[in-house]
Coordinates of C-alpha atoms and ligand atoms in Angstrom, one line a residue:
X23 CA -12.8 37.0 -14.4
X24 CA -13.4 33.2 -14.5
X25 CA -14.9 31.7 -11.4
X26 CA -12.0 29.1 -11.2
X27 CA -8.4 29.1 -12.4
X28 CA -8.9 25.9 -14.3
X29 CA -11.6 23.3 -15.0
X30 CA -9.9 20.2 -13.6
X31 CA -6.9 19.6 -11.2
X32 CA -5.6 16.0 -11.2
X33 CA -3.5 15.0 -8.2
X34 CA -1.2 12.1 -9.3
X35 CA 0.1 11.3 -12.8
X36 CA 0.0 7.5 -12.8
X37 CA -2.1 5.4 -15.1
X38 CA -5.2 6.8 -13.5
X39 CA -4.2 10.4 -13.3
X40 CA -2.4 11.1 -16.6
X41 CA -5.2 9.6 -18.8
X42 CA -7.7 11.6 -16.7
X43 CA -5.8 14.8 -17.3
X44 CA -5.4 14.1 -21.1
X45 CA -9.0 13.1 -21.6
X46 CA -10.2 16.2 -19.7
X47 CA -8.0 18.2 -22.0
X48 CA -9.3 16.3 -25.1
X49 CA -12.8 17.3 -24.0
X50 CA -11.9 20.9 -24.0
X51 CA -11.0 21.4 -20.3
X52 CA -8.2 23.6 -18.9
X53 CA -6.3 21.1 -16.8
X54 CA -3.5 21.0 -14.2
X55 CA -1.8 17.7 -13.2
X56 CA 0.4 17.5 -10.1
X57 CA 2.8 14.7 -9.1
X58 CA 5.5 14.6 -6.5
X59 CA 7.3 11.9 -8.5
X60 CA 7.9 11.6 -12.2
X61 CA 4.9 11.3 -14.6
X62 CA 3.8 7.7 -15.0
X63 CA 3.1 6.8 -11.3
X64 CA 3.8 3.5 -9.7
X65 CA 2.9 1.7 -12.9
X66 CA 5.6 3.2 -15.2
X67 CA 8.3 3.9 -12.6
X68 CA 8.1 1.1 -10.0
X69 CA 5.5 -1.5 -11.0
X70 CA 4.0 -2.8 -14.3
X71 CA 6.7 -1.6 -16.7
X72 CA 9.9 -2.3 -14.7
X73 CA 8.7 -5.8 -13.8
X74 CA 7.6 -6.6 -17.3
X75 CA 10.8 -5.3 -18.7
X76 CA 12.9 -7.4 -16.4
X77 CA 10.6 -10.4 -17.2
X78 CA 11.1 -9.6 -20.9
X79 CA 14.9 -10.2 -20.4
X80 CA 14.2 -13.3 -18.3
X81 CA 11.8 -14.8 -21.0
X82 CA 14.5 -14.2 -23.7
X83 CA 17.1 -15.9 -21.5
X84 CA 14.8 -18.9 -21.0
X85 CA 14.2 -19.1 -24.8
X86 CA 18.0 -19.0 -25.4
X87 CA 18.5 -21.7 -22.9
X88 CA 16.1 -23.9 -24.9
X89 CA 17.7 -23.1 -28.2
X90 CA 18.5 -26.8 -28.8
X91 CA 14.7 -27.5 -28.7
X92 CA 14.4 -25.4 -31.9
X93 CA 17.4 -27.1 -33.5
X94 CA 19.6 -24.1 -32.8
X95 CA 23.1 -24.0 -31.4
X96 CA 23.9 -21.3 -29.0
X97 CA 26.8 -21.2 -26.6
X98 CA 27.7 -19.0 -23.6
X99 CA 24.1 -18.2 -22.9
X100 CA 24.0 -16.0 -19.8
X101 CA 23.2 -12.5 -18.6
X102 CA 24.7 -9.3 -17.2
X103 CA 22.3 -8.2 -14.4
X104 CA 23.6 -4.6 -14.6
X105 CA 22.7 -4.5 -18.3
X106 CA 19.3 -6.1 -17.6
X107 CA 18.5 -3.3 -15.1
X108 CA 20.0 -0.6 -17.4
X109 CA 17.6 -1.8 -20.2
X110 CA 14.8 -1.5 -17.7
X111 CA 15.8 2.0 -16.6
X112 CA 16.1 3.1 -20.3
X113 CA 12.6 1.8 -21.1
X114 CA 11.1 3.4 -18.0
X115 CA 12.7 6.7 -18.9
X116 CA 11.4 6.6 -22.4
X117 CA 7.9 5.9 -21.3
X118 CA 7.9 8.5 -18.5
X119 CA 9.2 11.0 -21.0
X120 CA 6.4 9.9 -23.4
X121 CA 3.8 10.7 -20.7
X122 CA 5.3 14.1 -20.0
X123 CA 5.3 14.8 -23.8
X124 CA 1.6 13.8 -24.1
X125 CA 0.5 15.9 -21.2
X126 CA 2.4 18.9 -22.8
X127 CA 1.0 18.3 -26.3
X128 CA -2.5 18.2 -24.9
X129 CA -2.0 21.5 -23.2
X130 CA -2.1 20.0 -19.6
X131 CA 0.1 22.0 -17.2
X132 CA 2.2 19.5 -15.2
X133 CA 3.5 20.6 -11.8
X134 CA 6.3 18.5 -10.2
X135 CA 5.2 18.9 -6.6
X136 CA 2.9 17.7 -3.8
X137 CA -0.8 18.5 -3.9
X138 CA -3.0 19.1 -0.9
X139 CA -6.7 19.8 -1.0
X140 CA -7.5 22.8 1.1
X141 CA -11.1 23.3 0.0
X142 CA -13.7 21.6 -2.2
X143 CA -12.4 23.5 -5.2
X144 CA -8.8 24.4 -4.1
X145 CA -5.5 22.6 -4.2
X146 CA -2.2 23.8 -2.9
X147 CA 0.8 22.6 -4.9
X148 CA 4.2 22.6 -3.1
X149 CA 7.2 22.1 -5.3
X150 CA 10.5 20.6 -4.1
X151 CA 12.1 24.0 -3.6
X152 CA 9.2 24.9 -1.2
X153 CA 7.2 27.2 -3.5
X154 CA 3.5 27.0 -2.8
X155 CA 0.9 27.7 -5.4
X156 CA -2.9 27.8 -4.7
X157 CA -5.0 26.8 -7.6
X158 CA -8.8 26.7 -7.9
X159 CA -10.8 24.3 -10.1
X160 CA -14.4 23.4 -10.9
X161 CA -13.4 19.7 -10.2
X162 CA -10.6 17.9 -8.5
X163 CA -9.6 14.3 -9.4
X164 CA -7.6 12.4 -6.8
X165 CA -5.3 9.8 -8.3
X166 CA -2.7 9.4 -5.6
X167 CA -2.3 5.6 -5.9
X168 CA -0.9 3.3 -3.3
X169 CA 2.2 2.2 -1.4
X170 CA 3.4 -1.3 -0.3
X171 CA 1.6 -2.5 2.8
X172 CA 3.0 -3.3 6.2
X173 CA 2.1 -6.4 8.1
X174 CA 2.9 -6.7 11.7
X175 CA 5.5 -9.5 11.7
X176 CA 7.7 -9.3 14.8
X177 CA 11.2 -8.2 13.7
X178 CA 10.0 -5.8 10.9
X179 CA 10.1 -2.9 13.3
X180 CA 13.9 -3.1 13.9
X181 CA 14.4 0.3 12.4
X182 CA 17.4 1.5 10.4
X183 CA 18.0 0.9 6.8
X184 CA 16.4 -2.5 6.9
X185 CA 13.3 -1.7 8.9
X186 CA 11.8 1.4 7.4
X187 CA 11.3 0.6 3.7
X188 CA 7.8 1.8 3.2
X189 CA 8.1 5.1 1.4
X190 CA 5.9 6.9 -1.1
X191 CA 7.1 7.1 -4.7
X192 CA 8.7 10.5 -4.4
X193 CA 10.8 9.3 -1.4
X194 CA 11.7 6.0 -3.2
X195 CA 12.9 8.1 -6.2
X196 CA 15.1 10.2 -3.8
X197 CA 16.6 7.1 -2.2
X198 CA 17.2 5.4 -5.5
X199 CA 19.1 8.5 -6.7
X200 CA 21.1 8.6 -3.5
X201 CA 22.0 4.9 -3.9
X202 CA 20.4 4.0 -0.5
X203 CA 17.5 1.9 -1.8
X204 CA 17.7 -1.9 -1.9
X205 CA 20.8 -2.0 0.5
X206 CA 19.0 -3.6 3.4
X207 CA 17.8 -7.2 3.8
X208 CA 14.1 -6.2 3.6
X209 CA 12.7 -5.5 0.2
X210 CA 9.3 -4.3 -1.1
X211 CA 8.6 -4.3 -4.8
X212 CA 10.4 -0.9 -5.0
X213 CA 13.7 -2.4 -3.9
X214 CA 13.2 -5.5 -6.0
X215 CA 12.9 -3.4 -9.2
X216 CA 15.9 -1.4 -8.2
X217 CA 18.3 -4.2 -7.1
X218 CA 22.0 -3.9 -7.9
X219 CA 22.6 -7.7 -7.8
X220 CA 20.7 -10.9 -7.8
X221 CA 20.3 -12.2 -4.2
X222 CA 21.6 -15.7 -3.6
X223 CA 18.6 -16.6 -1.4
X224 CA 15.3 -14.8 -1.8
X225 CA 12.4 -15.3 0.6
X226 CA 9.1 -14.0 -0.7
X227 CA 6.2 -13.3 1.7
X228 CA 2.9 -13.4 -0.2
X229 CA 2.1 -15.4 -3.3
X230 CA -0.3 -13.1 -5.0
X231 CA 0.5 -11.4 -8.3
X232 CA 3.5 -9.3 -7.3
X233 CA 5.2 -12.0 -5.2
X234 CA 4.7 -14.6 -7.9
X235 CA 6.1 -12.4 -10.6
X236 CA 9.3 -11.6 -8.7
X237 CA 9.7 -15.2 -7.6
X238 CA 9.6 -16.3 -11.2
X239 CA 12.0 -13.6 -12.4
X240 CA 14.6 -13.9 -9.6
X241 CA 14.5 -17.7 -9.8
X242 CA 15.2 -17.6 -13.5
X243 CA 18.1 -15.2 -12.8
X244 CA 19.6 -17.7 -10.3
X245 CA 18.2 -16.9 -6.9
X246 CA 17.2 -19.7 -4.6
X247 CA 13.6 -18.7 -4.1
X248 CA 11.2 -19.7 -1.3
X249 CA 7.6 -18.4 -1.3
X250 CA 5.4 -18.2 1.8
X251 CA 1.6 -17.9 1.5
X252 CA -0.8 -18.2 4.4
X253 CA -3.7 -19.2 2.1
X254 CA -3.9 -22.7 0.8
X255 CA -2.9 -22.0 -2.8
X256 CA -0.5 -19.9 -4.9
X257 CA -2.4 -16.9 -6.3
X258 CA -5.2 -17.2 -3.8
X259 CA -7.8 -15.3 -5.9
X260 CA -7.3 -17.2 -9.1
X261 CA -9.3 -20.3 -10.3
X262 CA -7.7 -23.2 -8.4
X263 CA -7.2 -25.3 -11.5
X264 CA -5.3 -22.5 -13.2
X265 CA -3.3 -21.6 -10.1
X266 CA -2.5 -25.3 -9.5
X267 CA -1.1 -25.7 -13.0
X268 CA 1.2 -22.7 -12.6
X269 CA 2.2 -23.9 -9.2
X270 CA 3.3 -27.2 -10.7
X271 CA 5.3 -25.5 -13.4
X272 CA 7.0 -23.0 -11.0
X273 CA 7.8 -25.8 -8.6
X274 CA 9.4 -27.8 -11.5
X275 CA 11.5 -24.7 -12.3
X276 CA 13.0 -24.8 -8.8
X277 CA 10.8 -22.4 -6.7
X278 CA 9.8 -23.7 -3.3
X279 CA 6.2 -22.8 -2.7
X280 CA 5.1 -23.1 0.9
X281 CA 1.3 -22.5 1.0
X282 CA -0.8 -22.7 4.2
X283 CA 2.4 -21.3 5.9
X284 CA 2.6 -18.2 8.0
X285 CA 5.9 -16.3 8.6
X286 CA 5.8 -15.5 12.3
X287 CA 9.1 -13.7 13.0
X288 CA 11.9 -12.1 11.0
X289 CA 15.4 -11.2 12.1
X290 CA 16.7 -8.8 9.5
X291 CA 20.2 -8.6 11.1
X292 CA 20.7 -12.4 11.2
X293 CA 18.7 -12.7 7.9
X294 CA 16.5 -15.5 9.2
X295 CA 12.8 -16.0 9.4
X296 CA 10.6 -18.4 11.3
X297 CA 7.4 -19.9 9.9
X298 CA 4.6 -22.1 11.0
X299 CA 2.2 -24.4 9.2
X300 CA 0.1 -27.5 9.7
X301 CA 2.9 -29.6 8.4
X302 CA 5.3 -28.2 11.0
X303 CA 7.4 -25.1 12.0
X304 CA 10.7 -24.2 10.6
X305 CA 13.4 -21.5 9.9
X306 CA 14.8 -20.2 6.7
X307 CA 17.9 -18.1 6.1
X308 CA 17.8 -15.5 3.3
X309 CA 19.8 -12.8 1.8
X310 CA 16.8 -10.7 1.0
X311 CA 13.2 -11.0 2.1
X312 CA 10.6 -9.5 -0.2
X313 CA 7.4 -8.3 1.5
X314 CA 4.7 -8.8 -1.2
X315 CA 1.5 -8.8 0.9
X316 CA -0.3 -6.1 -1.0
X317 CA -0.6 -2.4 -1.2
X318 CA -2.6 0.3 0.6
X319 CA -4.2 3.4 -0.8
X320 CA -1.9 6.4 -0.4
X321 CA -3.8 9.5 0.8
X322 CA -1.4 10.7 3.5
X323 CA -1.2 14.4 3.9
X324 CA -3.8 15.0 1.2
X325 CA -6.2 17.0 3.3
X326 CA -9.1 14.6 3.0
X327 CA -10.2 15.0 6.6
X328 CA -10.2 18.7 6.4
X329 CA -12.7 18.7 3.4
X330 CA -14.7 15.8 4.9
X331 CA -14.1 13.1 2.2
X332 CA -15.8 9.8 3.2
X333 CA -13.6 6.7 3.3
X334 CA -14.2 3.0 2.8
X335 CA -11.6 1.6 5.2
X336 CA -8.3 3.1 3.9
X337 CA -9.7 3.8 0.4
X338 CA -11.6 6.9 -0.8
X339 CA -15.3 5.9 -1.1
X340 CA -16.7 6.7 -4.6
X341 CA -19.9 6.0 -6.5
X342 CA -20.2 4.5 -10.0
X343 CA -19.4 7.9 -11.5
X344 CA -16.1 8.0 -9.5
X345 CA -17.5 10.8 -7.4
X346 CA -16.7 11.2 -3.7
X347 CA -19.3 12.5 -1.2
X348 CA -17.9 16.0 -2.0
X349 CA -19.6 16.7 -5.3
X350 CA -16.6 18.6 -6.9
X351 CA -14.1 15.9 -5.9
X352 CA -13.6 12.5 -7.7
X353 CA -11.2 9.7 -6.9
X354 CA -9.8 6.9 -9.1
X355 CA -7.4 4.1 -9.2
X356 CA -5.6 2.6 -6.3
X357 CA -6.5 5.5 -4.0
X358 CA -10.1 4.5 -4.5
X359 CA -9.4 0.9 -3.6
X360 CA -8.3 -0.4 -7.1
X361 CA -5.2 -2.4 -7.8
X362 CA -4.9 -2.6 -11.6
X363 CA -3.4 0.0 -13.9
X364 CA -5.9 -0.5 -16.8
X365 CA -8.9 -0.2 -14.4
X366 CA -7.3 3.1 -13.0
X367 CA -7.1 4.3 -16.6
X368 CA -10.8 3.7 -17.5
X369 CA -11.8 5.2 -14.1
X370 CA -9.7 8.2 -15.0
X371 CA -11.5 8.6 -18.3
X372 CA -14.9 8.2 -16.6
X373 CA -14.0 10.8 -13.9
X374 CA -12.7 13.3 -16.5
X375 CA -16.0 13.1 -18.4
X376 CA -18.0 13.6 -15.2
X377 CA -15.7 16.3 -13.9
X378 CA -16.7 18.3 -17.0
X379 CA -20.4 17.8 -16.6
X380 CA -21.0 14.3 -18.1
X381 CA -22.7 11.4 -16.5
X382 CA -20.7 8.3 -17.5
X383 CA -20.9 5.2 -15.3
X384 CA -18.0 2.9 -14.7
X385 CA -18.7 -0.5 -16.3
X386 CA -16.9 -3.2 -14.4
X387 CA -17.9 -6.2 -16.6
X388 CA -15.1 -8.3 -17.9
X389 CA -12.0 -6.8 -16.3
X390 CA -8.9 -8.7 -17.2
X391 CA -6.2 -9.5 -14.6
X392 CA -2.9 -10.8 -15.7
X393 CA 0.3 -12.5 -14.3
X394 CA 3.4 -12.3 -16.3
X395 CA 5.1 -15.5 -15.4
X396 CA 6.2 -18.0 -18.0
X397 CA 3.7 -19.3 -18.9
X398 CA 1.4 -16.3 -18.4
X399 CA -1.9 -16.4 -16.5
X400 CA -4.9 -14.2 -17.4
X401 CA -8.4 -14.3 -16.0
X402 CA -11.6 -12.4 -16.3
X403 CA -15.1 -12.8 -14.8
X404 CA -16.2 -15.5 -12.5
X405 CA -14.2 -18.6 -11.5
X406 CA -16.0 -22.0 -11.8
X407 CA -16.5 -22.0 -8.0
X408 CA -17.8 -18.4 -7.9
X409 CA -20.3 -19.2 -10.6
X410 CA -21.5 -22.2 -8.7
X411 CA -21.7 -20.2 -5.5
X412 CA -23.8 -17.6 -7.4
X413 CA -26.3 -20.3 -8.2
X414 CA -25.7 -20.7 -12.0
X415 CA -26.1 -24.0 -13.8
X416 CA -22.4 -24.0 -14.7
X417 CA -21.0 -25.5 -17.9
X418 CA -17.2 -25.5 -18.3
X419 CA -15.1 -26.0 -21.4
X420 CA -11.3 -26.6 -21.5
X421 CA -8.6 -26.9 -24.1
X422 CA -5.0 -27.7 -23.4
X423 CA -2.1 -26.0 -25.4
X424 CA -0.3 -29.3 -25.7
X425 CA -2.8 -30.3 -28.5
X426 CA -2.4 -27.0 -30.4
X427 CA -0.2 -26.7 -33.5
X428 CA 0.9 -23.1 -32.9
X429 CA 1.9 -23.8 -29.3
X430 CA 4.1 -26.7 -30.5
X431 CA 5.6 -24.6 -33.2
X432 CA 6.8 -22.0 -30.7
X433 CA 7.8 -24.6 -28.1
X434 CA 5.3 -23.3 -25.6
X435 CA 2.8 -26.1 -25.3
X436 CA 1.9 -26.0 -21.6
X437 CA -1.2 -24.8 -19.9
X438 CA -4.9 -24.6 -20.7
X439 CA -7.9 -22.4 -21.5
X440 CA -10.9 -22.8 -19.3
X441 CA -14.2 -21.1 -20.1
X442 CA -17.0 -20.8 -17.5
X443 CA -20.5 -20.4 -18.9
X444 CA -24.1 -21.0 -17.8
X445 CA -26.3 -23.6 -19.4
X446 CA -29.6 -21.7 -19.9
X447 CA -28.6 -18.9 -22.2
X448 CA -25.0 -19.8 -23.0
X449 CA -23.8 -16.7 -21.2
X450 CA -20.1 -16.5 -20.9
X451 CA -19.3 -15.9 -17.2
X452 CA -15.5 -16.1 -17.1
X453 CA -12.3 -17.3 -18.7
X454 CA -9.1 -18.5 -17.1
X455 CA -6.0 -19.1 -19.0
X456 CA -2.5 -20.4 -18.1
X457 CA -0.3 -20.7 -21.1
X458 CA 1.6 -18.8 -23.9
X459 CA 0.5 -15.3 -24.5
X460 CA -2.5 -15.7 -22.1
X461 CA -2.3 -12.0 -21.3
X462 CA -3.1 -11.2 -24.9
X463 CA -5.6 -14.0 -25.5
X464 CA -7.9 -13.0 -22.6
X465 CA -9.2 -9.9 -24.4
X466 CA -11.2 -12.0 -27.0
X467 CA -13.3 -13.2 -24.1
X468 CA -13.4 -9.8 -22.4
X469 CA -14.9 -8.3 -25.6
X470 CA -17.3 -11.3 -25.9
X471 CA -18.5 -10.7 -22.3
X472 CA -18.8 -6.9 -22.8
X473 CA -21.0 -7.5 -25.8
X474 CA -22.9 -10.2 -23.9
X475 CA -22.3 -12.7 -26.7
X476 CA -23.1 -16.3 -26.1
X477 CA -20.8 -19.4 -26.1
X478 CA -22.2 -20.3 -29.5
X479 CA -21.1 -16.9 -30.9
X480 CA -17.6 -17.4 -29.5
X481 CA -17.3 -21.0 -30.7
X482 CA -18.6 -20.2 -34.2
X483 CA -16.3 -17.2 -34.7
X484 CA -13.8 -18.3 -37.3
X485 CA -10.3 -18.3 -35.8
X486 CA -7.2 -18.2 -37.9
X487 CA -5.1 -21.3 -38.1
X488 CA -2.5 -21.8 -36.7
X489 CA -2.9 -19.4 -33.8
X490 CA -2.9 -19.6 -30.0
X491 CA -6.4 -18.1 -30.1
X492 CA -7.7 -21.4 -31.5
X493 CA -7.4 -22.7 -27.9
X494 CA -10.1 -20.2 -26.8
X495 CA -12.3 -21.3 -29.7
X496 CA -11.8 -25.0 -28.8
X497 CA -12.5 -24.4 -25.1
X498 CA -15.7 -22.7 -26.1
X499 CA -16.6 -25.6 -28.3
X500 CA -15.8 -28.0 -25.4
X501 CA -18.5 -26.3 -23.4
X502 CA -20.9 -28.0 -25.9
X503 CA -18.8 -31.2 -26.2
X504 CA -17.9 -30.2 -29.8
X505 CA -14.2 -29.4 -29.6
X506 CA -12.8 -31.0 -32.8
X507 CA -9.4 -31.7 -31.3
X508 CA -10.7 -33.4 -28.1
X509 CA -11.6 -37.1 -28.0
X510 CA -14.9 -37.6 -26.1
X511 CA -15.9 -40.8 -24.5
X512 CA -18.9 -42.3 -26.3
Ligands
FAD618 C1 5.6 -4.5 -8.7 C2 4.3 -4.1 -9.3 C3 3.9 -4.6 -10.5 C4 2.6 -4.3 -11.0 N1 2.2 -4.8 -12.2 C5 1.0 -4.5 -12.7 C6 0.6 -5.0 -13.9 O1 1.3 -5.8 -14.6 N2 -0.6 -4.7 -14.4 C7 -1.4 -3.8 -13.7 O2 -2.5 -3.6 -14.2 N3 -1.1 -3.3 -12.5 C8 0.1 -3.6 -12.0 N4 0.5 -3.1 -10.8 C9 -0.4 -2.2 -10.1 C10 -0.4 -0.8 -10.8 O3 0.9 -0.3 -10.7 C11 -1.3 0.1 -10.0 O4 -2.6 -0.4 -10.0 C12 -1.4 1.5 -10.7 O5 -0.2 2.1 -10.8 C13 -2.4 2.4 -10.0 O6 -2.5 3.6 -10.7 P1 -2.9 5.0 -10.0 O7 -2.9 6.0 -11.1 O8 -4.1 4.8 -9.2 O9 -1.7 5.3 -8.9 P2 -0.1 5.3 -9.0 O10 0.4 4.7 -10.3 O11 0.4 4.8 -7.7 O12 0.2 6.8 -9.2 C14 -0.1 7.7 -8.1 C15 0.8 8.9 -8.2 O13 0.4 9.9 -7.3 C16 1.5 10.6 -6.8 N5 1.1 11.2 -5.6 C17 0.7 10.6 -4.4 N6 0.3 11.6 -3.5 C18 0.5 12.8 -4.1 C19 0.3 14.1 -3.7 N7 -0.2 14.4 -2.5 N8 0.7 15.1 -4.5 C20 1.2 14.8 -5.8 N9 1.4 13.5 -6.2 C21 1.0 12.5 -5.4 C22 2.6 9.5 -6.7 O14 3.9 10.1 -6.7 C23 2.3 8.7 -7.9 O15 3.1 9.0 -9.0 C24 1.8 -3.4 -10.3 C25 2.2 -2.8 -9.1 C26 3.4 -3.2 -8.6 C27 3.9 -2.6 -7.3

């Protein structure tokens, strides 16, 4: 009899867990994957895909509104919010089904249920109808993700339908099916992607990626949007020049962005909030208030304490092999302190290899981070300020899309590419883009950084004309003062 029932148990089937399960199976492992919600996790069901699908409709609407700029005539341009959300639900369903299909085709056994670790090699899976199955495995990979975060603003603890909106994904699914999600005045991202109508007035607390994307989308759909951010800039972690450019464009589109401003009280019944800033205090009335202040790792009820798993604040502590302090247990994705789907996926592949006896390290060079507003934002590596603070002799190159033929041809000639490099070896340290298709363009620089190529290699790579990617090449040329389409002072 085999020592264990299976080789690997993965708890969680999000963009960390399902690739981990599939990769472990590709490598010949016998694998079980458990999730209390559908396959696909936060990313497919409540995060990346629902938001980008809604934004896909919004971007098409914006294009249609600007039809005259292309010489086109179009009348009655508008939208049916129910149809926008139905399209979103259909795409989510298709992708969630696709993940279930892939797990199945790779021979992974999927259990719809809640997993609990009851020993270094044992997991108990409890299905919705209360059936409990104990499974043993050589290795366990924890991929239980995250949930929206609370912050202690007075008034948020009022209770009832408005006050207790922080659920895990399985509970969110139940409430959505019962029609009780999104009914109150307080939203998290879960309610915002499940809305039945566009709120007249939307207050957004937090101007990081999630808050900014919803502000962009709901503003374009007609909400009167006000954003509150306690830090001094929109997108606090993004290069200030890039964030400043997006801030200008979003303000022009009608969003009120209140940076350096703290929301100090919320009255969910009266639908009013109070804020304070150096410029003065004030009140705002809203129909919905979206709490977008971040997410926290979700490890509730997982049995971590019982097996002695070490934590790093609320996240599971892991080494560069994605291993916890318990040698048979790995942790990946948001549960291990991440916050990006694509990073969770690579961590899943690394954990799968190591769970089956490998020794693959997680390489964190050149991770892209993207914001799907219009125009898009995409960044990788160090900002100019971070590079200076790290002691580099920094050389920066820029190129604006307004000078680029392809950007003019598609009527999307706003924004810029900024490349940060160091003078001595020409090493590329980072890239920061706000502009059309920024989220696709960034990967050219990610590959360059991964291969440790120099600024010369990037600028001498022949780029097709006319393309948006030429802006990356010209920004690299600008580092050396050799951008052909830039006029330099003599
Ligand atoms: C609105 C929004 C937009 C986003 N947009 C992007 C984006 O554009 N790009 C990007 O890279 N990231 C985006 N993210 C972040 C991204 O969704 C997460 O980083 C990613 O989903 C993390 O993957 P994961 O596999 O670690 O966890 P999750 O996707 O959260 O999956 C964890 C799974 O574990 C399950 N689970 C938890 N506990 C148990 C248990 N005990 N037993 C069984 N199952 C359990 C949950 O049901 C869930 O399905 C967005 C997030 C939000 C909220």
